[in-house]
CSV table of C-alpha atoms and ligand atoms in Angstrom, one decimal:
chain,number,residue,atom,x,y,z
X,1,UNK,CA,-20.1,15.5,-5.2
X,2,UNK,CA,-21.3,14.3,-1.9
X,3,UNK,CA,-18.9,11.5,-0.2
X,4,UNK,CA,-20.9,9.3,1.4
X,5,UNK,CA,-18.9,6.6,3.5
X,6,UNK,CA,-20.8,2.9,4.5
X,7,UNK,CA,-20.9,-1.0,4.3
X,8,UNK,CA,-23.4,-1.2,1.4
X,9,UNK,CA,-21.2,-3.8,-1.1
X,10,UNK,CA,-24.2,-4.3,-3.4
X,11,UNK,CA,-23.9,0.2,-3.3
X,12,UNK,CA,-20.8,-0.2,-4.3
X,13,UNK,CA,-21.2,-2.9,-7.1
X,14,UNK,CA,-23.4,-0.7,-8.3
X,15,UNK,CA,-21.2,2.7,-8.4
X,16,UNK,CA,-18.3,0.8,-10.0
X,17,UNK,CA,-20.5,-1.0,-12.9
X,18,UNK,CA,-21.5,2.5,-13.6
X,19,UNK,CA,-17.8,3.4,-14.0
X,20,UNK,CA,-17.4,5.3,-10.9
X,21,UNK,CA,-14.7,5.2,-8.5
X,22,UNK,CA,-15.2,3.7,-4.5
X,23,UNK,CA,-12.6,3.4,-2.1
X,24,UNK,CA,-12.3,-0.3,-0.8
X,25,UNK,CA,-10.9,-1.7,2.8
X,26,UNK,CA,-8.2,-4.6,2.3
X,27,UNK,CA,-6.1,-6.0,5.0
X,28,UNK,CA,-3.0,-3.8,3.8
X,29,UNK,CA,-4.4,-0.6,3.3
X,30,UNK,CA,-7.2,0.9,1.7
X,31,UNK,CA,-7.5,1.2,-2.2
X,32,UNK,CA,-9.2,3.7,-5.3
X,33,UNK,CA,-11.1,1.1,-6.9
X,34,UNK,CA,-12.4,1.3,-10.5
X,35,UNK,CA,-12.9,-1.5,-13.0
X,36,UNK,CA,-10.0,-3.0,-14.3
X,37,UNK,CA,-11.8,-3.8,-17.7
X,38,UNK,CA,-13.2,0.2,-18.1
X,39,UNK,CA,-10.4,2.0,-19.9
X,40,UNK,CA,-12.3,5.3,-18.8
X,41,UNK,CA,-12.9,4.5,-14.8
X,42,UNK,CA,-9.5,3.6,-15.0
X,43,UNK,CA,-8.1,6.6,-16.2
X,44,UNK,CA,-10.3,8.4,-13.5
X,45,UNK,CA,-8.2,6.9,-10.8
X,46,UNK,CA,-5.1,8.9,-12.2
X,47,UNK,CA,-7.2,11.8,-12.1
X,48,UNK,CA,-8.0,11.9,-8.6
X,49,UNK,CA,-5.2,10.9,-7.6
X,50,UNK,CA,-2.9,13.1,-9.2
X,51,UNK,CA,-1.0,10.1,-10.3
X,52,UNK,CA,1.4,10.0,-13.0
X,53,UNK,CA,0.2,7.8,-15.8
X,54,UNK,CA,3.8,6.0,-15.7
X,55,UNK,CA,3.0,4.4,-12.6
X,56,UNK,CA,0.8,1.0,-13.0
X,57,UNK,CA,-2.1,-0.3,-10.8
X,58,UNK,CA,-2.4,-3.7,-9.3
X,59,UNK,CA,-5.7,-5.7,-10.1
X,60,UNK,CA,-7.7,-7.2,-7.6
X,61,UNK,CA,-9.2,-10.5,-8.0
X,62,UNK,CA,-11.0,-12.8,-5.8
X,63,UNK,CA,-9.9,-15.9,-6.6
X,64,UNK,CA,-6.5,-17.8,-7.4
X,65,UNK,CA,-7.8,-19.1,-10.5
X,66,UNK,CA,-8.5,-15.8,-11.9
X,67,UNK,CA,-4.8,-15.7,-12.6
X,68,UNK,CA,-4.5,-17.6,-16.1
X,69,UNK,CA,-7.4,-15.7,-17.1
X,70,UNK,CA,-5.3,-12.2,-16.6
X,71,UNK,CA,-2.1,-13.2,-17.0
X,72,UNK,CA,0.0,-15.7,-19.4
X,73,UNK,CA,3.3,-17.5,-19.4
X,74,UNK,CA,2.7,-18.1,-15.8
X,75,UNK,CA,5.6,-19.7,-13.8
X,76,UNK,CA,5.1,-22.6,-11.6
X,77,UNK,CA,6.3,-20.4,-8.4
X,78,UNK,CA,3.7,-18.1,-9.2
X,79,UNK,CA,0.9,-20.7,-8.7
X,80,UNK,CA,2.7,-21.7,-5.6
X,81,UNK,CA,3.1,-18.4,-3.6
X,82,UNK,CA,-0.7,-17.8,-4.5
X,83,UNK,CA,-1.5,-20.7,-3.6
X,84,UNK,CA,0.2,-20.4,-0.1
X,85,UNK,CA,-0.3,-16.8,0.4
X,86,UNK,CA,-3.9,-15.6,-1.2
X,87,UNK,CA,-6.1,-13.9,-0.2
X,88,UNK,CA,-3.0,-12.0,1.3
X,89,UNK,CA,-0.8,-9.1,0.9
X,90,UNK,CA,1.2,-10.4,-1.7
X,91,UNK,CA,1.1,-9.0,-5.2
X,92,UNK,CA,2.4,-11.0,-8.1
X,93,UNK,CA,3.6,-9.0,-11.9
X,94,UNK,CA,3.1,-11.3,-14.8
X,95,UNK,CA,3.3,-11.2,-18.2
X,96,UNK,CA,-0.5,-9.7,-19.0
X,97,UNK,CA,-3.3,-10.9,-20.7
X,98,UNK,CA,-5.0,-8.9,-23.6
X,99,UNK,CA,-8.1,-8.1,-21.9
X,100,UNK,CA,-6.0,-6.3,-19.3
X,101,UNK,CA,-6.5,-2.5,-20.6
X,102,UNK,CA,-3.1,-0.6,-21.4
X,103,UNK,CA,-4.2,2.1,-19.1
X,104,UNK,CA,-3.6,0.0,-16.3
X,105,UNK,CA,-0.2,-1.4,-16.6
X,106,UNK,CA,0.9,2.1,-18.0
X,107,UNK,CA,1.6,0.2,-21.5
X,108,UNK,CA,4.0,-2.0,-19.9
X,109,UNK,CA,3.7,-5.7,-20.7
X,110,UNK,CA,3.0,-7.1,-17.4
X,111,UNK,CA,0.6,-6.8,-14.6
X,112,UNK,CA,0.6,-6.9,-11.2
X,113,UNK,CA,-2.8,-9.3,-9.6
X,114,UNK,CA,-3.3,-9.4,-5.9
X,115,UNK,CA,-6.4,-11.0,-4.2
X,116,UNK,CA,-7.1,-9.3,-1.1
X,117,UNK,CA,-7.8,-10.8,2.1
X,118,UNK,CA,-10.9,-8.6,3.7
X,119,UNK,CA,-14.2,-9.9,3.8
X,120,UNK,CA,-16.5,-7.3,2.6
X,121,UNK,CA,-14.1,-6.5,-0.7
X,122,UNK,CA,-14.1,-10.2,-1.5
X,123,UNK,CA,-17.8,-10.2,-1.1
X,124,UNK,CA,-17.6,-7.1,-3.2
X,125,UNK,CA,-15.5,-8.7,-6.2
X,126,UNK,CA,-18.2,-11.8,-6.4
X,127,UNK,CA,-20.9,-8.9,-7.2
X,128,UNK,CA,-19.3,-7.1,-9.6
X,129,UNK,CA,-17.9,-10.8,-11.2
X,130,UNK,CA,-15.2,-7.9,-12.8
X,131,UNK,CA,-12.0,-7.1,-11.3
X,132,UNK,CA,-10.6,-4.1,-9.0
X,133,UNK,CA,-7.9,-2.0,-10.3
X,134,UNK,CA,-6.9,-0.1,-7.5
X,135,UNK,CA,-4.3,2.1,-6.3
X,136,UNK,CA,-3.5,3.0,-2.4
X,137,UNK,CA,-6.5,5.4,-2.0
X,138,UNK,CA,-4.5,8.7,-1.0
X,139,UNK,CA,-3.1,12.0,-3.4
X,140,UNK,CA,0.3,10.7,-5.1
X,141,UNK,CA,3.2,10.8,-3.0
X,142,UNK,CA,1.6,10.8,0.5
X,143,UNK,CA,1.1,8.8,3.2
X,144,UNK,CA,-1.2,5.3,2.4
X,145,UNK,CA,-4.7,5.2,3.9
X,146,UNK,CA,-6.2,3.0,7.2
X,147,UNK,CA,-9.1,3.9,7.7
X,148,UNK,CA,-11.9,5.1,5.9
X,149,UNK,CA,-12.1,8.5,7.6
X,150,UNK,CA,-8.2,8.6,6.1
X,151,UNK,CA,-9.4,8.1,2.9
X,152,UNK,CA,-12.3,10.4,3.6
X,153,UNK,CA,-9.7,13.6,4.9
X,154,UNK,CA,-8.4,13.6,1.8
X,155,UNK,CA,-10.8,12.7,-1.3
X,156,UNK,CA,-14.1,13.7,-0.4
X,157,UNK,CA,-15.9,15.8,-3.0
X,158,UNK,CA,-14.0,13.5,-5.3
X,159,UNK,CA,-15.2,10.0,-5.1
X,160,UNK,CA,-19.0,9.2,-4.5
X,161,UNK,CA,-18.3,6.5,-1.8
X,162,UNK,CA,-16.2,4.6,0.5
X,163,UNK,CA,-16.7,0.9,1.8
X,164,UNK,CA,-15.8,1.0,5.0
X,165,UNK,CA,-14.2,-2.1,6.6
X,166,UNK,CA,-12.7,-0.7,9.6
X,167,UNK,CA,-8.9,0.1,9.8
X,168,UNK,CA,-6.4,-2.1,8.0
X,169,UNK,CA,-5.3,-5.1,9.7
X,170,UNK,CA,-2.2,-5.2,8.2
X,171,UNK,CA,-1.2,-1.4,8.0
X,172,UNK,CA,1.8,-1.5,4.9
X,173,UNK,CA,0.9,-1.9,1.5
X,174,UNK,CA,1.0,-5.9,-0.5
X,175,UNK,CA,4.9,-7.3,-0.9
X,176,UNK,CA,5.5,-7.2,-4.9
X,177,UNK,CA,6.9,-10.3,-6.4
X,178,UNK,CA,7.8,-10.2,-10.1
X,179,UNK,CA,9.5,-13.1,-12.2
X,180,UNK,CA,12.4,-12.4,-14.1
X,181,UNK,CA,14.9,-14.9,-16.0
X,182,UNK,CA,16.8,-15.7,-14.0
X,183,UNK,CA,13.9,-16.5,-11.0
X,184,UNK,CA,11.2,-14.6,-9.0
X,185,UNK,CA,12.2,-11.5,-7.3
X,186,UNK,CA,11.3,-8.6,-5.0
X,187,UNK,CA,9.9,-5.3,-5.8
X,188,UNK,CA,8.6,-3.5,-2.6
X,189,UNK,CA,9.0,-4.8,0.8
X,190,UNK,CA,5.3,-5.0,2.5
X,191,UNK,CA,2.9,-6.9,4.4
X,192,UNK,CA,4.4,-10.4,3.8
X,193,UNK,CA,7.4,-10.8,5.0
X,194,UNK,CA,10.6,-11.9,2.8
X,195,UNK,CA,11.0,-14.8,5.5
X,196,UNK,CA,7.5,-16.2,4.4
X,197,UNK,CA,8.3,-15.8,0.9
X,198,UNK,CA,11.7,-17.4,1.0
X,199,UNK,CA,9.6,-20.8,2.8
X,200,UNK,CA,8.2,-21.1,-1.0
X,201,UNK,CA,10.3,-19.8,-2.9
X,202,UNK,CA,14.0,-20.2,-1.6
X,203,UNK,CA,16.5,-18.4,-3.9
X,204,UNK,CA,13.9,-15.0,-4.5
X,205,UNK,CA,16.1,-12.2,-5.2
X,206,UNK,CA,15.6,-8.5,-3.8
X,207,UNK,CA,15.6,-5.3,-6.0
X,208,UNK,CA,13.6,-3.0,-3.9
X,209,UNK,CA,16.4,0.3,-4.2
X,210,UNK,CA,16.5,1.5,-7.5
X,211,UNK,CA,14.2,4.5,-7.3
X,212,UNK,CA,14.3,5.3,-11.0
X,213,UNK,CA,13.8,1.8,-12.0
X,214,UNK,CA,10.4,1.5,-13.9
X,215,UNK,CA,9.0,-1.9,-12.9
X,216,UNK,CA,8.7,-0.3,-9.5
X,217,UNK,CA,7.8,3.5,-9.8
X,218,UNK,CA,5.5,2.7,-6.6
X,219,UNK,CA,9.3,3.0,-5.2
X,220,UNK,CA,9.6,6.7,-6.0
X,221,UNK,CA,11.8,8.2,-3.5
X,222,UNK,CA,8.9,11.6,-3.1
X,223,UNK,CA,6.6,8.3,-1.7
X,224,UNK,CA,5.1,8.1,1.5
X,225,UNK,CA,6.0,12.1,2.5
X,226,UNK,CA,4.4,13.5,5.2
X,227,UNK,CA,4.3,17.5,4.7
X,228,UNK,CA,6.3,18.2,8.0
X,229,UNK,CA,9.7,17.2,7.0
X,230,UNK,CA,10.7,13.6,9.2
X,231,UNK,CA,14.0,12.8,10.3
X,232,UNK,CA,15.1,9.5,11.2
X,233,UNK,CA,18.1,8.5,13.4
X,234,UNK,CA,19.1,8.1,16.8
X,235,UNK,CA,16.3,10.1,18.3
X,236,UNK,CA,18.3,11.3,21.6
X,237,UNK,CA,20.9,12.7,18.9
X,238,UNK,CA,18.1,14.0,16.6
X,239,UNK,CA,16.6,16.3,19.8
X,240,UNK,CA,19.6,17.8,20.1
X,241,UNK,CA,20.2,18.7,16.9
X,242,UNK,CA,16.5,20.3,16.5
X,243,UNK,CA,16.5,21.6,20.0
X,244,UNK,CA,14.5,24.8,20.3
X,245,UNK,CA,11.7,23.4,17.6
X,246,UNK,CA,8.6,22.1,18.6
X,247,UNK,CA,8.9,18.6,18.2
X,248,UNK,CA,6.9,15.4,17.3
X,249,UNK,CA,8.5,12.1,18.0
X,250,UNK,CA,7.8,8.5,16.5
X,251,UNK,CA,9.2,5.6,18.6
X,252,UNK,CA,8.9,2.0,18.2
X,253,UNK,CA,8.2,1.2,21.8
X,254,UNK,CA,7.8,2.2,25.6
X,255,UNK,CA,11.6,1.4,26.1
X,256,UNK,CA,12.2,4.0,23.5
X,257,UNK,CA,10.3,7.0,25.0
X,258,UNK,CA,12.7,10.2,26.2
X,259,UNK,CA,13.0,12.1,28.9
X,260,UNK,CA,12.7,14.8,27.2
X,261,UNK,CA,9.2,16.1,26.8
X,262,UNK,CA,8.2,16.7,23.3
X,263,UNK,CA,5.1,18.7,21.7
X,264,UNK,CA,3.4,15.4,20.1
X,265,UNK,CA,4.7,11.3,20.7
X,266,UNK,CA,3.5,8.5,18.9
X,267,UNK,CA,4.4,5.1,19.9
X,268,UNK,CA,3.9,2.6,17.3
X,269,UNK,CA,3.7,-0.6,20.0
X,270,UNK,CA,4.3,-0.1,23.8
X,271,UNK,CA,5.2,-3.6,24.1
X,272,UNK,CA,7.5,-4.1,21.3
X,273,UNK,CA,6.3,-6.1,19.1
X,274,UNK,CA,6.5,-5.3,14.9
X,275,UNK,CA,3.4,-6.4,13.8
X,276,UNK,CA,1.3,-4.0,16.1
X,277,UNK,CA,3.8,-1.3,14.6
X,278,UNK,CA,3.1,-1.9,11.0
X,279,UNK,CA,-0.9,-1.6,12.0
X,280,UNK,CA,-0.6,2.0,13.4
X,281,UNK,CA,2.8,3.2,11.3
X,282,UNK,CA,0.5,5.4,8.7
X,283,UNK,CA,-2.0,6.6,11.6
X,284,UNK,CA,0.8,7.5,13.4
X,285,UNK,CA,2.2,9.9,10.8
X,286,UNK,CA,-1.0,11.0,10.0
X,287,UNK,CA,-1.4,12.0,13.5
X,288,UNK,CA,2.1,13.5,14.0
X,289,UNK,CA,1.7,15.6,10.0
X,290,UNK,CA,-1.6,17.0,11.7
X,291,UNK,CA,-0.1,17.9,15.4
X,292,UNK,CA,1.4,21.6,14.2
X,293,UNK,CA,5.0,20.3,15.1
X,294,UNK,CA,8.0,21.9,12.7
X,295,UNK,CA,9.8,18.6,12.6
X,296,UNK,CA,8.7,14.4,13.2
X,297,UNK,CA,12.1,12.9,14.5
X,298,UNK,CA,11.8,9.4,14.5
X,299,UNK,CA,13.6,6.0,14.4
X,300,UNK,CA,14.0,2.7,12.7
X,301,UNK,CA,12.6,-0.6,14.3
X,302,UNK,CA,13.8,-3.8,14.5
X,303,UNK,CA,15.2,-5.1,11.1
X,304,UNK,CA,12.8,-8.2,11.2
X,305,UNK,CA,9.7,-9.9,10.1
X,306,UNK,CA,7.6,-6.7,9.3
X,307,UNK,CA,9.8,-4.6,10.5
X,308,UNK,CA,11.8,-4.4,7.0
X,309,UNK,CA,9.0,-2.9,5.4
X,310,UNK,CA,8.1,-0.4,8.5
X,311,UNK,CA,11.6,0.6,8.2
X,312,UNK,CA,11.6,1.0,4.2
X,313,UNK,CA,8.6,3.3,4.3
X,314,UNK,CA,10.1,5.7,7.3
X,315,UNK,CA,13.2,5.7,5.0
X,316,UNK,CA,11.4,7.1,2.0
X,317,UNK,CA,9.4,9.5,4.0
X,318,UNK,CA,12.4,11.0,5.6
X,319,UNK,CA,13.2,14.3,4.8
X,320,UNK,CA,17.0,13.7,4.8
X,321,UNK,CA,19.4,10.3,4.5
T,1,TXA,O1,-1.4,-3.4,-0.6
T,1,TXA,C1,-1.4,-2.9,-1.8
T,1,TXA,O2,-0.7,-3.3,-2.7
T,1,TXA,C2,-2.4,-1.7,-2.0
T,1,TXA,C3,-3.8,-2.2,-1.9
T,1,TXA,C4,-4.9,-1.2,-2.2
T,1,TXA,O3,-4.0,-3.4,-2.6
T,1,TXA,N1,-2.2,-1.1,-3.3
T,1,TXA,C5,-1.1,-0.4,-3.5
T,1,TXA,O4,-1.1,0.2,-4.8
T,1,TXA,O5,-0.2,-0.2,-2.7
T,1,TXA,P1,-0.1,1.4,-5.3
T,1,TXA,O6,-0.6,1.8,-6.6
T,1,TXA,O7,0.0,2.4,-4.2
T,1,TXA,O8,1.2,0.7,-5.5
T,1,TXA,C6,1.3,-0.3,-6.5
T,1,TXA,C7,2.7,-0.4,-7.1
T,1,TXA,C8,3.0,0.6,-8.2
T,1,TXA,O9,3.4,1.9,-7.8
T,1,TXA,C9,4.1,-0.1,-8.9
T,1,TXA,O10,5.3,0.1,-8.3
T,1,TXA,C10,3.7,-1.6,-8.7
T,1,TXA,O11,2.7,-1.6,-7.7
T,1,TXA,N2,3.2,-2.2,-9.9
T,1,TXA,C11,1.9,-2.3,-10.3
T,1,TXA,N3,1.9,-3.0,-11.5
T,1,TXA,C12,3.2,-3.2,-11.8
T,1,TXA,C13,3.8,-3.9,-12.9
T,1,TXA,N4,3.1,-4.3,-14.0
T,1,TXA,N5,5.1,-4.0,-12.9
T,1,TXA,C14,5.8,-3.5,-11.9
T,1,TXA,N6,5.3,-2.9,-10.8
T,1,TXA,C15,4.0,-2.8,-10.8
T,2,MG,MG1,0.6,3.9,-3.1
């Protein structure tokens, strides 16, 4: 199968009532998109993939509304954070609806709905009037896509066509907020921030650690793994314990460059600034998995905003603790 790669949304409304799979721009990062109401394209996006059929997919909608037809037993801080926060890279698990196929919420009882703030996606959900199950579009495990030549790299021969929207504007995957007894809580740290969901809802709780917990198998410890194994620490320290390798490097900003020369550098934002960071973190270890270096050495940013995320993700791509 040919990969073709363009902005055609009606193309792409067509391939996916057919049942066949398209990768789709958001402002997070780009996704494998089949529809959510086709048991079989569904199962497809496991198959490419390679993703274990434990692990459920978040639905794309593109409208707030959308929710009560999806999802029941909605609580009122669910309509609130959609309602301040969509389209937006927020993802919200509640108790599913029927029509919601057991293939894509891997037989749990819940679902996970997120409507995606990028133009040409949105335009894309009003054609196909269904909606977008859709995991990050790269093999299990590694590093997210943002851009469509990412997602090209690694599935082409496998999916007939990619929507491209430019790179991500957001660069780390949706935030996941679920609802539990006793109040609304976090899943996975991502593209908006805890700060911004604390303004709505005040007493969210955080349970974004436990790896073998299965509301969040997204938080798999083998996730986000670069092939060259990634070390992450004081970087000064980490040169000279690796000394005599060829070495990449990952740094936050400018200020944080060495004076030792290394084989490949990556700055995530010469000026500092977290945002920027989180736009070109996944690029960046793209880049550094490609440059032929035996080990990435890198370090955590600042603790805030964004930043919690970025730092989450280098954690669970780093070889060691
Ligand atoms: O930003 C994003 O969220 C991107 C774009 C494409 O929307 N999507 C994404 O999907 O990151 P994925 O499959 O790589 O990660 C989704 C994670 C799952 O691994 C799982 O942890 C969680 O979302 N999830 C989905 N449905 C869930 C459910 N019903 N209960 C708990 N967690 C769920
Ligand atoms: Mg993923």
């Amino acid at each position: 199968m040919e990969t073709q790669i363009g902005n055609d949304s009606e193309y792409a409304a067509s391939l996916l009532r057919q049942g066949q799979l398209v990768a789709i721009p958001t402002e997070t990062v780009y996704g494998l998109a089949a529809n959510a109401l086709m048991p079989s394209a569904v199962l497809d996006i496991f198959r490419v993939k390679g993703r274990p059929a434990f692990d459920p997919l978040i639905v794309h909608v593109d409208n707030p509304d959308r929710i009560s037809e999806y999802a029941t037993h909605i609580p009122d801080e669910a309509w609130a954070l959609a309602e301040r926060f969509w389209p937006g890279p927020l993802t919200l698990v509640l108790q599913k609806a029927t029509c919601i196929p057991d293939e894509v919420s891997s037989g749990l009882d819940t679902v996970g709905l997120r409507m995606p703030d990028h133009p040409i996606t949105l335009e894309l959900l009003k054609r196909t009037g269904f909606p977008l199950a859709a995991p990050s579009a790269n093999p299990f495990g590694y590093i997210s896509p943002t851009t469509a030549q990412h997602v090209h790299d690694q599935l082409q021969g496998k999916i007939p066509y990619i929507l491209d929207g430019g790179p991500c504007r957001v660069g780390v995957e949706s935030t996941i907020v679920g609802f539990e007894k006793d109040g609304p809580v976090i899943y996975r740290l991502g593209g908006l921030t805890v700060e911004d969901i604390r303004s709505v809802v005040p007493a969210v709780g955080m349970r974004v650690n436990a790896s073998s917990d299965p509301r969040a198998p997204g938080m798999l410890k083998s996730h986000y793994a670069p092939r060259i194994p990634l070390f992450l620490g004081d970087v000064e320290s980490l040169l000279s314990e690796h000394a005599g390798k060829r070495i990449g490097m990952l740094v936050f900003s400018d200020r944080h460059v060495s004076a030792t020369p290394v084989e490949a550098l990556q700055v995530l934002s010469p000026s500092g600034d977290v945002n920027e960071a989180a736009g070109r973190l996944f690029s960046a270890m793209r880049v550094l998995d490609n440059s032929g270096v035996d080990v990435v050495l890198a370090e955590t940013v600042p603790d805030e905003g964004l930043g919690k995320a970025i730092n989450d993700r280098l954690r669970r791509a780093a070889h060691c603790e």
